[in-house]
Coordinates of C-alpha atoms and ligand atoms in Angstrom, one line a residue:
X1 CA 122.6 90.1 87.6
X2 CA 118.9 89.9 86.6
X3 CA 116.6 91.9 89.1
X4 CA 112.3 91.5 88.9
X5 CA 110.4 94.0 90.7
X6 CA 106.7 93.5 91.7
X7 CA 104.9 96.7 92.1
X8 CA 105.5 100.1 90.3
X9 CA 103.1 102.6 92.2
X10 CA 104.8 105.3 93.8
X11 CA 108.1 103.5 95.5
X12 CA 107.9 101.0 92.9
X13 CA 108.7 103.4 90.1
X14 CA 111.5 104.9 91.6
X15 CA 113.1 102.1 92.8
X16 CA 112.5 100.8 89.2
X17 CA 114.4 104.0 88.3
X18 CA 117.5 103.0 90.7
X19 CA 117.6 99.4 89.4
X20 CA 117.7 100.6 86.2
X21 CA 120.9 102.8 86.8
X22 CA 123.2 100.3 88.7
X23 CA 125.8 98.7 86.8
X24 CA 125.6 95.2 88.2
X25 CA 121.7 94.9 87.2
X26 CA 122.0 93.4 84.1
X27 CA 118.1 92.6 83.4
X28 CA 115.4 93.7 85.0
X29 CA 112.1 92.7 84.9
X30 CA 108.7 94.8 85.9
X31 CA 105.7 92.6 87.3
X32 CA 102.3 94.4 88.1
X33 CA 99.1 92.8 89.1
X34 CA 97.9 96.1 86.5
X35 CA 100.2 94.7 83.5
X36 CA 99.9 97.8 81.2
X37 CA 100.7 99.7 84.3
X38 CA 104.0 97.4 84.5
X39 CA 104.0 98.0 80.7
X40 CA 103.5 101.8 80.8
X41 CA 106.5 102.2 83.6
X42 CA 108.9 100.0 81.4
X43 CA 108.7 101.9 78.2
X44 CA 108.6 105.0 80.0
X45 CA 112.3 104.1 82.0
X46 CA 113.4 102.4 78.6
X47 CA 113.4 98.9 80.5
X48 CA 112.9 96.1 77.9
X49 CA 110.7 93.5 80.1
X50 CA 107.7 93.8 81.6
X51 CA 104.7 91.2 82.8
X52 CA 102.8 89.4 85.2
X53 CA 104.0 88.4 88.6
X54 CA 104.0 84.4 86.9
X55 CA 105.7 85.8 84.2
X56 CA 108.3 87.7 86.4
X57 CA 109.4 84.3 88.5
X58 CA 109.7 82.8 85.2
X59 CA 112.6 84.7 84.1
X60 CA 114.5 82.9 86.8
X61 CA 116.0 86.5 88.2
X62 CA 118.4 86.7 90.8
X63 CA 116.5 88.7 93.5
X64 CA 113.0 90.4 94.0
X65 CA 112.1 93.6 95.6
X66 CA 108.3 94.0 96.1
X67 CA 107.0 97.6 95.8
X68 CA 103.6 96.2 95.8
X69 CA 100.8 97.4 98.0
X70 CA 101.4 96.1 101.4
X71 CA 98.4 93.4 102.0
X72 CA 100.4 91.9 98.5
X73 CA 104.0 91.3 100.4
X74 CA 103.4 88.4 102.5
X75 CA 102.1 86.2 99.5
X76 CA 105.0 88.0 97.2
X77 CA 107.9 87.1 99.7
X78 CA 106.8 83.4 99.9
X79 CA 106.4 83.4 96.3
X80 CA 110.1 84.7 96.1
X81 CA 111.6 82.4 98.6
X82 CA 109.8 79.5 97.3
X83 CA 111.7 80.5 93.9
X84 CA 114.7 80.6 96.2
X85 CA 115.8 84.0 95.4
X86 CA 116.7 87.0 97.8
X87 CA 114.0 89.3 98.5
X88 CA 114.0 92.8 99.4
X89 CA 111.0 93.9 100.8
X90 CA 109.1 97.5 101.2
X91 CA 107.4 97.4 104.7
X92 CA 105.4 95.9 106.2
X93 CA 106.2 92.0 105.7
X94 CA 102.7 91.0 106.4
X95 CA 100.2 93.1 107.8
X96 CA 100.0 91.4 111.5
X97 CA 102.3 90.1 113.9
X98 CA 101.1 86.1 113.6
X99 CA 101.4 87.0 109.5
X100 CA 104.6 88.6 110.1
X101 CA 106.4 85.9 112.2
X102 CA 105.1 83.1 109.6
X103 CA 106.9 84.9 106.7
X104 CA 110.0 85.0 108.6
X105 CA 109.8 81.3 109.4
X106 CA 109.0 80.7 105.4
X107 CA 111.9 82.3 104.7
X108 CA 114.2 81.2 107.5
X109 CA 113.1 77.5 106.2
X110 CA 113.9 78.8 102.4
X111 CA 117.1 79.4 103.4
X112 CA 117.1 82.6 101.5
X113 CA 118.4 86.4 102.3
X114 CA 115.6 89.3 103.7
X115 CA 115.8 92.9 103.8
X116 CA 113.8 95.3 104.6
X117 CA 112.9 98.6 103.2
X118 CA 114.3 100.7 106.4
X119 CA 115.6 103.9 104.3
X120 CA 116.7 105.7 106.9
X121 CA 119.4 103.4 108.2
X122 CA 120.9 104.4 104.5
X123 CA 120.4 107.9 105.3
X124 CA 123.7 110.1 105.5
X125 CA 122.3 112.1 108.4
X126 CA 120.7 109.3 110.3
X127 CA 124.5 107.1 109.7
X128 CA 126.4 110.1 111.1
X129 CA 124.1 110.7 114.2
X130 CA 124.1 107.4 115.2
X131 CA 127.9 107.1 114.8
X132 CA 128.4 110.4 117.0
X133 CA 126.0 109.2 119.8
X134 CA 128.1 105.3 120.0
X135 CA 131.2 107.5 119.6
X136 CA 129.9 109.6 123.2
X137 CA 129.8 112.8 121.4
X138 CA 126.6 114.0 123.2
X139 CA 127.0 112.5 126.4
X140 CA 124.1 110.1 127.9
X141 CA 120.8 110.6 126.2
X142 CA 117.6 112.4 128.2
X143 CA 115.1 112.9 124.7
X144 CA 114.9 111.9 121.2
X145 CA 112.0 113.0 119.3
X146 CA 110.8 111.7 115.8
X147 CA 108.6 112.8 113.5
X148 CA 107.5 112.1 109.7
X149 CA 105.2 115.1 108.9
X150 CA 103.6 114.2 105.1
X151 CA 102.7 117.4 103.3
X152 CA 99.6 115.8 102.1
X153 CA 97.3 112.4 102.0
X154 CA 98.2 109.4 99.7
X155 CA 95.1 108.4 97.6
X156 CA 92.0 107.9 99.6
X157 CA 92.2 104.2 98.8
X158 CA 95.6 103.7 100.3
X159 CA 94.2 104.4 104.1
X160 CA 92.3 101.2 104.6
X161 CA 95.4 98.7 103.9
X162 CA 97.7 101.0 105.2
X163 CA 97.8 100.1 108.6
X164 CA 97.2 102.8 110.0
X165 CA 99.8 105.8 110.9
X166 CA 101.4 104.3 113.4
X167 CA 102.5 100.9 110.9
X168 CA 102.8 102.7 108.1
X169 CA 104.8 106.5 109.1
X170 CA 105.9 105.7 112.1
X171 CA 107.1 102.5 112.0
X172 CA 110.6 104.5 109.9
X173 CA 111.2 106.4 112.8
X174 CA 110.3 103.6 115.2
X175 CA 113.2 101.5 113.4
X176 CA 115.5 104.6 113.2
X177 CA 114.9 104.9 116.8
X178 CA 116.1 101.1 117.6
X179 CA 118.9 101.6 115.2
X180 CA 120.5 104.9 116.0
X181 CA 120.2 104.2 120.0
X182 CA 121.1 100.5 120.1
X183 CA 118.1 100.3 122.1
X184 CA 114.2 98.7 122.3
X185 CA 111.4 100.0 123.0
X186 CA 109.7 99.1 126.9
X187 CA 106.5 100.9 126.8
X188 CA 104.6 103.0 124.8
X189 CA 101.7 105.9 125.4
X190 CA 99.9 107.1 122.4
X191 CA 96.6 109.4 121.1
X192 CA 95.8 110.3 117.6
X193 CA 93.2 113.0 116.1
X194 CA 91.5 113.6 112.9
X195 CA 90.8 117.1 111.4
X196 CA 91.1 116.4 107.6
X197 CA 89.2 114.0 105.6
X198 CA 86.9 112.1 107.1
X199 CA 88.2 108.7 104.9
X200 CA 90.7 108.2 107.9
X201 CA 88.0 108.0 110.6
X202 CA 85.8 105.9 108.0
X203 CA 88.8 103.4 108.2
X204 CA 89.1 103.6 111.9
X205 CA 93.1 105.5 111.6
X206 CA 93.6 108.7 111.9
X207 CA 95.3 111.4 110.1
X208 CA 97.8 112.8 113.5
X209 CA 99.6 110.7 116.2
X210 CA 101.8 111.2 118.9
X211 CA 103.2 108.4 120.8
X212 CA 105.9 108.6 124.0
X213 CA 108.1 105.7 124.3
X214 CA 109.7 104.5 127.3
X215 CA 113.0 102.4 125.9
X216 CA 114.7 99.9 128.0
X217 CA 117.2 102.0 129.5
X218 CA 115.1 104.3 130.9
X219 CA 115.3 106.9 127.5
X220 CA 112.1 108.7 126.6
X221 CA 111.2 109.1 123.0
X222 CA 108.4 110.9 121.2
X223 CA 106.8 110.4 117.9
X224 CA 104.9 112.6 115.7
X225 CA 103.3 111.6 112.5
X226 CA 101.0 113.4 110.3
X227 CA 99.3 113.5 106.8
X228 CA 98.3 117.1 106.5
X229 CA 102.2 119.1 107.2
X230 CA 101.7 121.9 104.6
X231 CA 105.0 123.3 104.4
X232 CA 106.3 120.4 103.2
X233 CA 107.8 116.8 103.6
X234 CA 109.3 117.2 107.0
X235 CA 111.2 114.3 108.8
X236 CA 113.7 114.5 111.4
X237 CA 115.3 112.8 114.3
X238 CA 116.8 115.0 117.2
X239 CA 118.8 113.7 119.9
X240 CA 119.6 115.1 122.9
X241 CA 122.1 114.3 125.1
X242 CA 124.0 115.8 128.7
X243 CA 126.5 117.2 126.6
X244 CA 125.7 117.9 123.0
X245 CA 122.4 118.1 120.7
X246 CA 122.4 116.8 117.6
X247 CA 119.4 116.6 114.6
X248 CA 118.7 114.6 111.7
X249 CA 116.3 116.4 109.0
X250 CA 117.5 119.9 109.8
X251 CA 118.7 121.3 106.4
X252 CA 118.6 124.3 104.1
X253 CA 115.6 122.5 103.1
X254 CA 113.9 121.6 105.9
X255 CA 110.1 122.7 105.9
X256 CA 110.5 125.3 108.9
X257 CA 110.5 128.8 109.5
X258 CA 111.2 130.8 112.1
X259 CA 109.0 133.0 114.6
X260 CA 111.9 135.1 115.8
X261 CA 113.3 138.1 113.8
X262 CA 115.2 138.4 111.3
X263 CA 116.1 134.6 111.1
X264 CA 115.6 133.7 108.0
X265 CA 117.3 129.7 107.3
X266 CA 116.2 127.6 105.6
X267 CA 116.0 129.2 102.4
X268 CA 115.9 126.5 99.9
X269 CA 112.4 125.1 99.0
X270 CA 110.9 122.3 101.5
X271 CA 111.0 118.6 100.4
X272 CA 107.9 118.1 98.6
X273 CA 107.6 114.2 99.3
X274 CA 109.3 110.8 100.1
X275 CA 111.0 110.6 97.4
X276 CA 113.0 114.3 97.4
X277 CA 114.1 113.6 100.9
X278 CA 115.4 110.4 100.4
X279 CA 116.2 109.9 96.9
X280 CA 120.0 109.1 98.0
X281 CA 118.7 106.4 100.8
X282 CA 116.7 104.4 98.2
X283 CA 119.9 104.5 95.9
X284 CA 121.9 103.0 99.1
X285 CA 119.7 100.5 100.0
X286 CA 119.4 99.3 96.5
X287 CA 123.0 98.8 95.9
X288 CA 123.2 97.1 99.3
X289 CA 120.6 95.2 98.3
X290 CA 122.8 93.8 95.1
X291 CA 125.9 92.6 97.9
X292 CA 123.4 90.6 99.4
X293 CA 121.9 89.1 96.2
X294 CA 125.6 88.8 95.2
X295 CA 126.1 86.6 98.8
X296 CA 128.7 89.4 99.7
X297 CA 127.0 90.6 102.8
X298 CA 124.4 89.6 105.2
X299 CA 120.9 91.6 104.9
X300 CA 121.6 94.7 106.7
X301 CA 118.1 94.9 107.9
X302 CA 116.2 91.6 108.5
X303 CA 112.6 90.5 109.1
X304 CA 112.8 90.1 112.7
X305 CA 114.2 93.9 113.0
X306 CA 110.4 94.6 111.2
X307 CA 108.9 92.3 113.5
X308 CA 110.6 94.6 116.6
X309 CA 109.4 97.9 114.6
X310 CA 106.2 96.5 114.2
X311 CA 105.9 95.7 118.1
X312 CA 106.0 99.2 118.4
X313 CA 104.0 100.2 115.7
X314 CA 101.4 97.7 117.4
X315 CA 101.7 98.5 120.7
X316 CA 100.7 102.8 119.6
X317 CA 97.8 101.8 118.0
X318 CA 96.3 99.9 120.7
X319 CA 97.6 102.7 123.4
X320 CA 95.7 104.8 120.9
X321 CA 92.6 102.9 120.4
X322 CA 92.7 102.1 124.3
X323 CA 93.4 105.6 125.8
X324 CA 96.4 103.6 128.3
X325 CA 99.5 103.2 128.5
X326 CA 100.9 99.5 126.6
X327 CA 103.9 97.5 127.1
X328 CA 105.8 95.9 124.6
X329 CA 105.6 92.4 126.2
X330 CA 101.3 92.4 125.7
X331 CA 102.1 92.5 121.8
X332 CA 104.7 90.2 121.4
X333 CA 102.5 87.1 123.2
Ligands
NAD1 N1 110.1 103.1 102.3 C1 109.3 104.1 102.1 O1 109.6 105.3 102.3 C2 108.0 103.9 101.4 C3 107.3 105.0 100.8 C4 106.1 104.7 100.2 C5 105.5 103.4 100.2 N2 106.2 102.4 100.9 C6 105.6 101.1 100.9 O2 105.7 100.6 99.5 C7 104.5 99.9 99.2 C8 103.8 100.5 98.0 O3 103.4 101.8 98.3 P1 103.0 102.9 97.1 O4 102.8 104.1 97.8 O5 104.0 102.8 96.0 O6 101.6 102.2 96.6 P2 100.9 102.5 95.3 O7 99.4 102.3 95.6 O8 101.3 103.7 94.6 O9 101.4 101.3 94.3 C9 101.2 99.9 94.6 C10 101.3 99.1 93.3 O10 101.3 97.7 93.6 C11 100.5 97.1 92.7 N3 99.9 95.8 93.2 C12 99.0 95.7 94.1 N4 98.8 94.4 94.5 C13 99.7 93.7 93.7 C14 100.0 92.3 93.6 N5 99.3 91.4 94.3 N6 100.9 92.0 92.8 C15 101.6 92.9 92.0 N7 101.4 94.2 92.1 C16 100.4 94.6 92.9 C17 99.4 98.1 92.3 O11 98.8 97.8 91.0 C18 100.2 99.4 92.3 O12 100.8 99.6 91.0 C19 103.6 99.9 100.4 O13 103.7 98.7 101.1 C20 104.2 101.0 101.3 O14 104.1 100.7 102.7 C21 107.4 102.6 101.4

């Protein structure tokens, strides 16, 4: 199977890493709009082809998964379906909703397969507590809480096309939310804050948010997202139930410590990043990633469940930026 991937930043190269490894990638191919970076990445993974984005259709691959930076992926994706190849795609797909909906009708019209870059839905942890919740384990659900706690800032020139925390953190836990409860989001209440650098302000996001979601059968959720967590990567998913609690994230190496005495756990060092924590998660998605490309199974995460995420994601940053409470049916006109 010949694989091309666009991008090789900091996803980019360690997906490159993953491709590299599987057995049924026979060629693959890295495309940067920074060539020698492309270059640089290849000869540093042993990976014999390397190029422009032109040069990477032209190899005729198989599939496409665009690392790229994410005001790129809506032009990469209808690039790749025009070529009529599957895509996989980092989020977001575009970086609006109208942008959003028009590459999923592209490529719904290409007739080609779409998934998303939703990690977590490859996550061991996340797979076993949403199995345990469907399976009744904890009862009927009163509270989930998310959060994705970054230990530190990307690049200062990542902020203004990111999206903003809300589409760019918190839209993982948003999807994790939909997936692990089977349900959607009704309304949402959100605030952010800013006490770090003053680049997030200067790009009107901020570097801390909480949101409280209201799902659809009556369920509250709350989300925490910040830049500045300094004991390290932290990212968890608690549910709790009537009966039972259960929590995603909490390992030897989760990036807590406790205020009582004499407890001690976790002892391990904290994830340091993205990458640490969900090393194995990138590997699944991947390899899932080469049944669809192979026609053997549908996209197990399509554009229209990052259109519901970004709904969300949509709907906290205007509750932020509007002090009030939003529901999902104003974003989705
Ligand atoms: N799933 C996850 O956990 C996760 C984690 C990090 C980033 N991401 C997503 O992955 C994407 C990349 O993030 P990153 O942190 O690796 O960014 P990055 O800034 O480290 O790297 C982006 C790369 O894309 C290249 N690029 C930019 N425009 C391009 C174009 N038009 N064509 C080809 N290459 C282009 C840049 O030269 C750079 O090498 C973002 O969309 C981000 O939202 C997802």
């Amino acid at each position: 199977m010949k694989v091309g991937l666009v991008g090789v930043g900091r996803i980019g190269a360690l997906h490159a890493e993953t491709l590299r490894d599987l057995p049924e990638v026979e060629t693959l191919f890295l495309a940067d709009a920074d060539v020698a970076r492309a270059r640089d990445t290849a000869d540093k993974l042993g990976i014999s082809s390397s190029g422009s984005v032109a040069e990477l259709l032209a190899s005729r691959p198989d599939g496409i998964v665009i690392a790229a930076a994410t005001t790129a992926h809506a032009e990469l994706v209808h690039l790749a379906a025009d070529a009529g190849v599957a895509v996989f795609c980092e989020k977001p797909l575009a970086s609006d909703v109208a942008g959003t909906r028009e590459v999923i009708a592209h490529v719904a019209a290409a007739g080609v397969p779409l998934q998303m870059g939703f990690q977590r839905r490859f996550d061991p942890g996340y797979q076993a507590a949403r199995a345990r919740l469907q399976a009744g384990e904890l009862g009927w659900l009163h509270s989930v809480w998310a959060c994705t706690l970054d230990p530190a800032p990307p690049h200062a020139s990542y902020i203004p096309t990111s999206g903003g925390l809300f589409r760019d953190c918190s839209v993982h836990d948003i999807d994790a939310i939909r997936w692990v409860t089977g349900r959607e989001v009704a309304e949402v209440r959100a605030t952010g804050a800013n006490k770090g650098a003053d680049f997030f302000a200067a790009a009107g996001d901020v570097d801390t948010a909480h949101a409280l979601l209201t799902l659809d059968d009556g369920t509250l959720a709350a989300l925490a997202a910040t830049r500045y967590n300094g004991a390290g990567y932290d990212v968890r998913l608690e549910l709790h139930g009537s009966r039972r609690t259960f929590v995603v994230g909490l390992d030897d190496r989760a990036p807590l410590a406790s205020a009582e005495a004499g407890v001690t756990w976790p002892t391990e060092p904290s994830y340091a990043n993205f990458a640490e924590r969900f090393r194995s998660a990138y590997a699944a998605e991947l390899r899932a990633f080469v049944d669809v490309m192979a026609g053997r199974t549908p996209s197990p995460c399509s554009g229209e469940d990052a259109l519901e995420a970004l709904y969300v994601a949509e709907a906290c940053e205007l509750s932020r930026r509007e002090s009030r409470t939003v529901r999902i049916e104003e974003v989705r006109r």
